[in-house]
Coordinates of C-alpha atoms in Angstrom, one line a residue:
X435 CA -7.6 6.2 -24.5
X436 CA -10.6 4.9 -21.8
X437 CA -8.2 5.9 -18.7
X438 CA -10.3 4.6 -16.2
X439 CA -10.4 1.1 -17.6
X440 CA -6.8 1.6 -17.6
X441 CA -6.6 2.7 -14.1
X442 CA -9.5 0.2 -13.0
X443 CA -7.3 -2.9 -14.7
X444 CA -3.8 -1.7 -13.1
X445 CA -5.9 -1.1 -9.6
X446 CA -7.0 -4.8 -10.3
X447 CA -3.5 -6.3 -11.1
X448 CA -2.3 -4.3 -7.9
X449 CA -4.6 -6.7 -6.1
X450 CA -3.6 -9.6 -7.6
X451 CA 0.1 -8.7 -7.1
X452 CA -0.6 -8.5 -3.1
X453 CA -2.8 -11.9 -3.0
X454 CA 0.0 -13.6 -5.2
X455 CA 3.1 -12.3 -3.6
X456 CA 3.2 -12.1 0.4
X457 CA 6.7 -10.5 0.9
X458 CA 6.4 -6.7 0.9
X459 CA 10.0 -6.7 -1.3
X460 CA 8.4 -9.1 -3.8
X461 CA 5.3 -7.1 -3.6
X462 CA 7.2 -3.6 -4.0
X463 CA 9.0 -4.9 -7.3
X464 CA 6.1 -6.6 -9.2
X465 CA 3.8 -2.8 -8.5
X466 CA 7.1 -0.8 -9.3
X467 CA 7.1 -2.4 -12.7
X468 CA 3.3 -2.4 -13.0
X469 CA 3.0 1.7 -12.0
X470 CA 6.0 2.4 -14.7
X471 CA 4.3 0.5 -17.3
X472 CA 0.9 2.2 -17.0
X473 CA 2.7 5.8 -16.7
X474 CA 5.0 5.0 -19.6
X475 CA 1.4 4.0 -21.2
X476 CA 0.2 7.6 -20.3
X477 CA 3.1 9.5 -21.1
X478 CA 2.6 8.2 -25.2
X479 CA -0.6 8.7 -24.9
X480 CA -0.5 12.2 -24.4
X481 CA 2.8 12.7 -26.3
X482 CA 1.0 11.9 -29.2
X483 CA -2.5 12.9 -28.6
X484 CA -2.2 16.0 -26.0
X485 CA -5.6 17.3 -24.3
X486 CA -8.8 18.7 -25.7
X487 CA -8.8 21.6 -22.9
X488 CA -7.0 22.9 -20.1
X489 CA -9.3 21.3 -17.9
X490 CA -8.8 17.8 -19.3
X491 CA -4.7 18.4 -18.8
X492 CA -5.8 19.4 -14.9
X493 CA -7.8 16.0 -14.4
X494 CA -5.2 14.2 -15.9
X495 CA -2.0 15.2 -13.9
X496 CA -4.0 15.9 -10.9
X497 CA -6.1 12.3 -10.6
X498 CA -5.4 10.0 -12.9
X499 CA -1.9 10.3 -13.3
X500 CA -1.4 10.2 -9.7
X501 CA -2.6 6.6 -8.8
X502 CA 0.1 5.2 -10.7
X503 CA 2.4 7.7 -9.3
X504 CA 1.4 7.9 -5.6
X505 CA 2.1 3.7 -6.0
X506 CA 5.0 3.7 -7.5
X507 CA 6.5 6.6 -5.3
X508 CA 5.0 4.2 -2.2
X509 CA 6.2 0.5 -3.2
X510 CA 9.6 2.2 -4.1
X511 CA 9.4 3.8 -0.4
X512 CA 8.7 0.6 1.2
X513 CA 11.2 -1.6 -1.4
X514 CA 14.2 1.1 0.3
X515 CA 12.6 0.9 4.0
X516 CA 12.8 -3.0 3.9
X517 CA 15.9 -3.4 2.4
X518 CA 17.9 -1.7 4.9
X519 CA 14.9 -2.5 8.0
X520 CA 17.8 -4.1 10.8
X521 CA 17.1 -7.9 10.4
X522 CA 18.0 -8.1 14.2
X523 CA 17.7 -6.2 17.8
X524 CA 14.4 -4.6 18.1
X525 CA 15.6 -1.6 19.7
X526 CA 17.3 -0.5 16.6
X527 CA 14.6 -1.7 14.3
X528 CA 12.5 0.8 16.1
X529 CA 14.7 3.6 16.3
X530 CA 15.2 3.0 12.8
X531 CA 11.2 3.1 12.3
X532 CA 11.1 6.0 14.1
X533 CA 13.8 8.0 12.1
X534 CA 11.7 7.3 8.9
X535 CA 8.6 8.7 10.5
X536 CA 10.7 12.0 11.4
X537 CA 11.8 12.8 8.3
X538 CA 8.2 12.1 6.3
X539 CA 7.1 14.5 9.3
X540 CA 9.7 17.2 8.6
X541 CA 8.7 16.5 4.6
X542 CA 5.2 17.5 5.8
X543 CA 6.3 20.4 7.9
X544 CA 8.0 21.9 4.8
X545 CA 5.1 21.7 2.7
X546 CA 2.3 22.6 5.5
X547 CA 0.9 25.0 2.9
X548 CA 0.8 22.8 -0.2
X549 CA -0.9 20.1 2.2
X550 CA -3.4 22.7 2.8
X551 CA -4.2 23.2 -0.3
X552 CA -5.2 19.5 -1.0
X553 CA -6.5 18.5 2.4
X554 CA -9.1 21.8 2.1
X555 CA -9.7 20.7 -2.0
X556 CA -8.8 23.9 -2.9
X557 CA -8.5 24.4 -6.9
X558 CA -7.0 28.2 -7.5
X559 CA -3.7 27.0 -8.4
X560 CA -4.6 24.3 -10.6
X561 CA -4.2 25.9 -13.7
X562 CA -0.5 26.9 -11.9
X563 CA 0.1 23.5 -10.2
X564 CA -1.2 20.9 -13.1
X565 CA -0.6 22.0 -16.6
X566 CA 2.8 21.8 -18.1
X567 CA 3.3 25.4 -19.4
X568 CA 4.0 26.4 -15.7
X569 CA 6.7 23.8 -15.2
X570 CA 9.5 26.0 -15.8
X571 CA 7.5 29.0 -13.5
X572 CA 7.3 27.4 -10.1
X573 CA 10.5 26.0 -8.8
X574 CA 10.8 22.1 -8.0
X575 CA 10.3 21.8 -4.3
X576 CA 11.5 18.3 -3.8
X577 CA 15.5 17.4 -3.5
X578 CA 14.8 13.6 -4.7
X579 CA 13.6 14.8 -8.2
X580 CA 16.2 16.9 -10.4
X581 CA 14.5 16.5 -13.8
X582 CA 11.0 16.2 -14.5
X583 CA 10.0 15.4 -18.1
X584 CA 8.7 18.7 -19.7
X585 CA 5.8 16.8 -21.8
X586 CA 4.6 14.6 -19.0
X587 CA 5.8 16.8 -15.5
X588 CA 3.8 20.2 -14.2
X589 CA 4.9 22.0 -11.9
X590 CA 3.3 20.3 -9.0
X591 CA 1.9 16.5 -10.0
X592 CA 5.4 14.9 -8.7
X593 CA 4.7 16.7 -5.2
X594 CA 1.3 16.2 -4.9
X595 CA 2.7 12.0 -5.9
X596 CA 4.7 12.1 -2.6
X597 CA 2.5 13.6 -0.5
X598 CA -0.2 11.0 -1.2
X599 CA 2.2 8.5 -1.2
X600 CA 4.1 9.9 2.3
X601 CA 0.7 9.3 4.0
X602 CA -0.1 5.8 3.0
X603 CA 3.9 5.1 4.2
X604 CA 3.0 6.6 7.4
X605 CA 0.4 4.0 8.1
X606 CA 2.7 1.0 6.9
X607 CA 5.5 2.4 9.2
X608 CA 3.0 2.7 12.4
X609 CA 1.7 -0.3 11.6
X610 CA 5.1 -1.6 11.9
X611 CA 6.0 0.0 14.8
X612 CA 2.9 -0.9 16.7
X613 CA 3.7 -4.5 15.9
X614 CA 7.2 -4.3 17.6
X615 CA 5.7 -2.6 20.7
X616 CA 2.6 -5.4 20.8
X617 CA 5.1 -7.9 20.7
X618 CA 6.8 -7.1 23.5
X619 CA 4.1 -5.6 25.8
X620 CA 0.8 -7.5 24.9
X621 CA 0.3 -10.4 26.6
X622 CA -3.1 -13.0 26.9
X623 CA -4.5 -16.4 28.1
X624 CA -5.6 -17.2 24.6
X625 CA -3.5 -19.9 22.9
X626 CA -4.7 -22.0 19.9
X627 CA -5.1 -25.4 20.5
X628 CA -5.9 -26.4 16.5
X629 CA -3.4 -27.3 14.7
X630 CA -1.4 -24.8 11.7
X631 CA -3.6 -26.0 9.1
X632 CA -6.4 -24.7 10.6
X633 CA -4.7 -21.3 11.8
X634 CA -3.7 -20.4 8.2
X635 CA -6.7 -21.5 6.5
X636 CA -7.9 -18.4 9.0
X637 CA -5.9 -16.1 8.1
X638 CA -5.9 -16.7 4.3
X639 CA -9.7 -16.1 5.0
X640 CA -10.3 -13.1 6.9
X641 CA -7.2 -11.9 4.0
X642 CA -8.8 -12.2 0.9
X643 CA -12.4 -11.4 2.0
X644 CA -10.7 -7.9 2.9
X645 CA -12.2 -8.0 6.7
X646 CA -9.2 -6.4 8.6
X647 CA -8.3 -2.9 7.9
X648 CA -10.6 -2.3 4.8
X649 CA -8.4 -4.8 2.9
X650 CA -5.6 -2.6 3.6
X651 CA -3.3 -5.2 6.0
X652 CA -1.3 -7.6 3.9
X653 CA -1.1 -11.0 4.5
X654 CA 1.7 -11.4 6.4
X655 CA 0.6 -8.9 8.6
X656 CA -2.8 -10.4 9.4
X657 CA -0.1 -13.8 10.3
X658 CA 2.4 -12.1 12.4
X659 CA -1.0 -10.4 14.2
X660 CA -2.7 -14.2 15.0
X661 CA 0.2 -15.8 15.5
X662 CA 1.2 -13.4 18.8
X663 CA -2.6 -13.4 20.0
X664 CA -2.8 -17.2 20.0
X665 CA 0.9 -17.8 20.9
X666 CA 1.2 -20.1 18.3
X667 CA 4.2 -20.6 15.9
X668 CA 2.9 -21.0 12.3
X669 CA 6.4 -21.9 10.6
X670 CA 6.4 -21.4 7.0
X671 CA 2.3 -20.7 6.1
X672 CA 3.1 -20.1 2.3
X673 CA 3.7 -23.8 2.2
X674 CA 0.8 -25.1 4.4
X675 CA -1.1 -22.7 2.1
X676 CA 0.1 -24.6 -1.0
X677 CA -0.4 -28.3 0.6
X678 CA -4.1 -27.1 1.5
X679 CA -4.5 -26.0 -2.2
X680 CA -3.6 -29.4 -3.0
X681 CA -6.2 -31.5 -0.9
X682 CA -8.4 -33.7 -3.5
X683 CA -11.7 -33.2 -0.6
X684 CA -12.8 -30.3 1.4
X685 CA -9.9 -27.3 0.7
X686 CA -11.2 -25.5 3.3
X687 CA -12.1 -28.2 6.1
X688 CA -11.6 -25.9 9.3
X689 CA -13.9 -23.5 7.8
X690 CA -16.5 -25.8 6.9
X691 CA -16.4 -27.1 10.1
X692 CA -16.6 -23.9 11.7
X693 CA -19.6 -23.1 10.2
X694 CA -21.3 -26.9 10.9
X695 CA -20.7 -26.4 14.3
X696 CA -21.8 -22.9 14.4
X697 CA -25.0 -23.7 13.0
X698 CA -25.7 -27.3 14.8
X699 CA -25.1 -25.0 18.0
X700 CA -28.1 -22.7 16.8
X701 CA -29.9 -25.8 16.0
X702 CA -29.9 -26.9 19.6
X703 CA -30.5 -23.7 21.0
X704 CA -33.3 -23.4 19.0
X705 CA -34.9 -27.1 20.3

């Protein structure tokens, strides 16, 4: 099996999912199902072919195993967060917020020496940590995970899963957290003056060109951002979105004239 065209089409499809989906629920359950089918993919795989060396088995369950694994242990973090995030008061949404990030702290804290060991790309242990005839050698440190499959588990890959994944949930739950406090502390002249249209054509923009965050911010994010700088309600963008799709002329008319005035502007200057 070619596992990085595997892994290069499910990192693809991920994509997709978060262009095609904009709620982080619908967007955790379409990846959930996408990260179990390419594992149960894997796990056939090497049920019925194994590995050519010990060092093959190590690159498996130590990289290419885990980008399935770290997303599926993520989207199924943020699927739990979401559901039970307080849909009122944002006091208790940010006590809440605040919980989470204590406990992936303490989950850190308890594995300090483990996180060593990746953050400093150490390899000793990896014969230990990432080949399956150690499984039963090295206890199971996490209390989510009570059976680990002995033909497609070693004795570490499932940790090494949540600590990847644990970071990247960090960042989502800061992220969320530092929206709260912006929308309660930041305030500005700026207001937009265009009408919705033109506001979401933006935002789709700057969304799927990846400009904010590396590509990392999801859509609604990038919204909820705009929408507090300009102190602009957008109402229901997913729609607008859809009627813009629809236009028979110019889908992108606020961008094009952005950039006609933009450049008739250098035209003059230039005179």
């Amino acid at each position: 099996m070619d596992f990085k065209l595997k892994i290069d089409t499910f990192l693809n499809s991920l994509g997709d999912i978060k262009n095609n989906y904009h709620e982080p629920i619908a967007v955790s359950n379409k990846s959930i199902i996408l990260c179990r089918n390419l594992l149960c993919t894997f796990k056939k795989q090497i049920i019925k072919r194994g590995f050519k060396s010990e060092h093959e088995e190590i690159q498996f369950f130590k990289q290419v195993k885990q980008i399935p694994l770290t997303h599926l242990i993520y989207y199924t973090e943020i699927r739990s967060f979401e559901i039970q995030f307080p849909k009122a008061n944002k006091e208790s949404q940010k006590k809440y917020i605040t919980h989470k990030l204590k406990k992936l702290n303490r989950f850190f804290l308890y594995n300090i020496d483990f996180g060593h060991y990746i953050e400093s790309q150490q390899s000793h242990f990896d014969v230990q940590y990432y080949t399956r005839i150690y499984l039963d050698n090295i206890p199971i440190t996490s209390t989510k995970f009570y059976f680990q499959d002995p033909d497609f588990c070693t004795a570490r890959d499932m940790l090494l899963g949540k600590y990847k994944a644990y970071k990247l949930l960090i960042n989502y739950l800061q992220n969320r957290l530092n929206k709260l406090n912006n929308f309660n502390n930041y305030q500005n002249d700026l207001k937009w003056t265009a009408n919705k249209t033109a506001l979401t054509e933006l935002i789709y923009a700057l969304h799927c060109n990846r400009v904010i965050n590396n590509g990392n911010s999801d859509l609604k994010e990038i919204a909820d951002s705009l929408q507090n700088l300009f102190q602009f309600e957008l109402g229901n963008f997913y729609k607008t979105f859809s009627e813009i799709k629809a236009r028979k002329n110019s889908r992108t008319k606020f961008l094009d004239d952005l950039s006609t005035g933009l450049i008739t502007h250098m035209n003059k200057m230039d005179e």
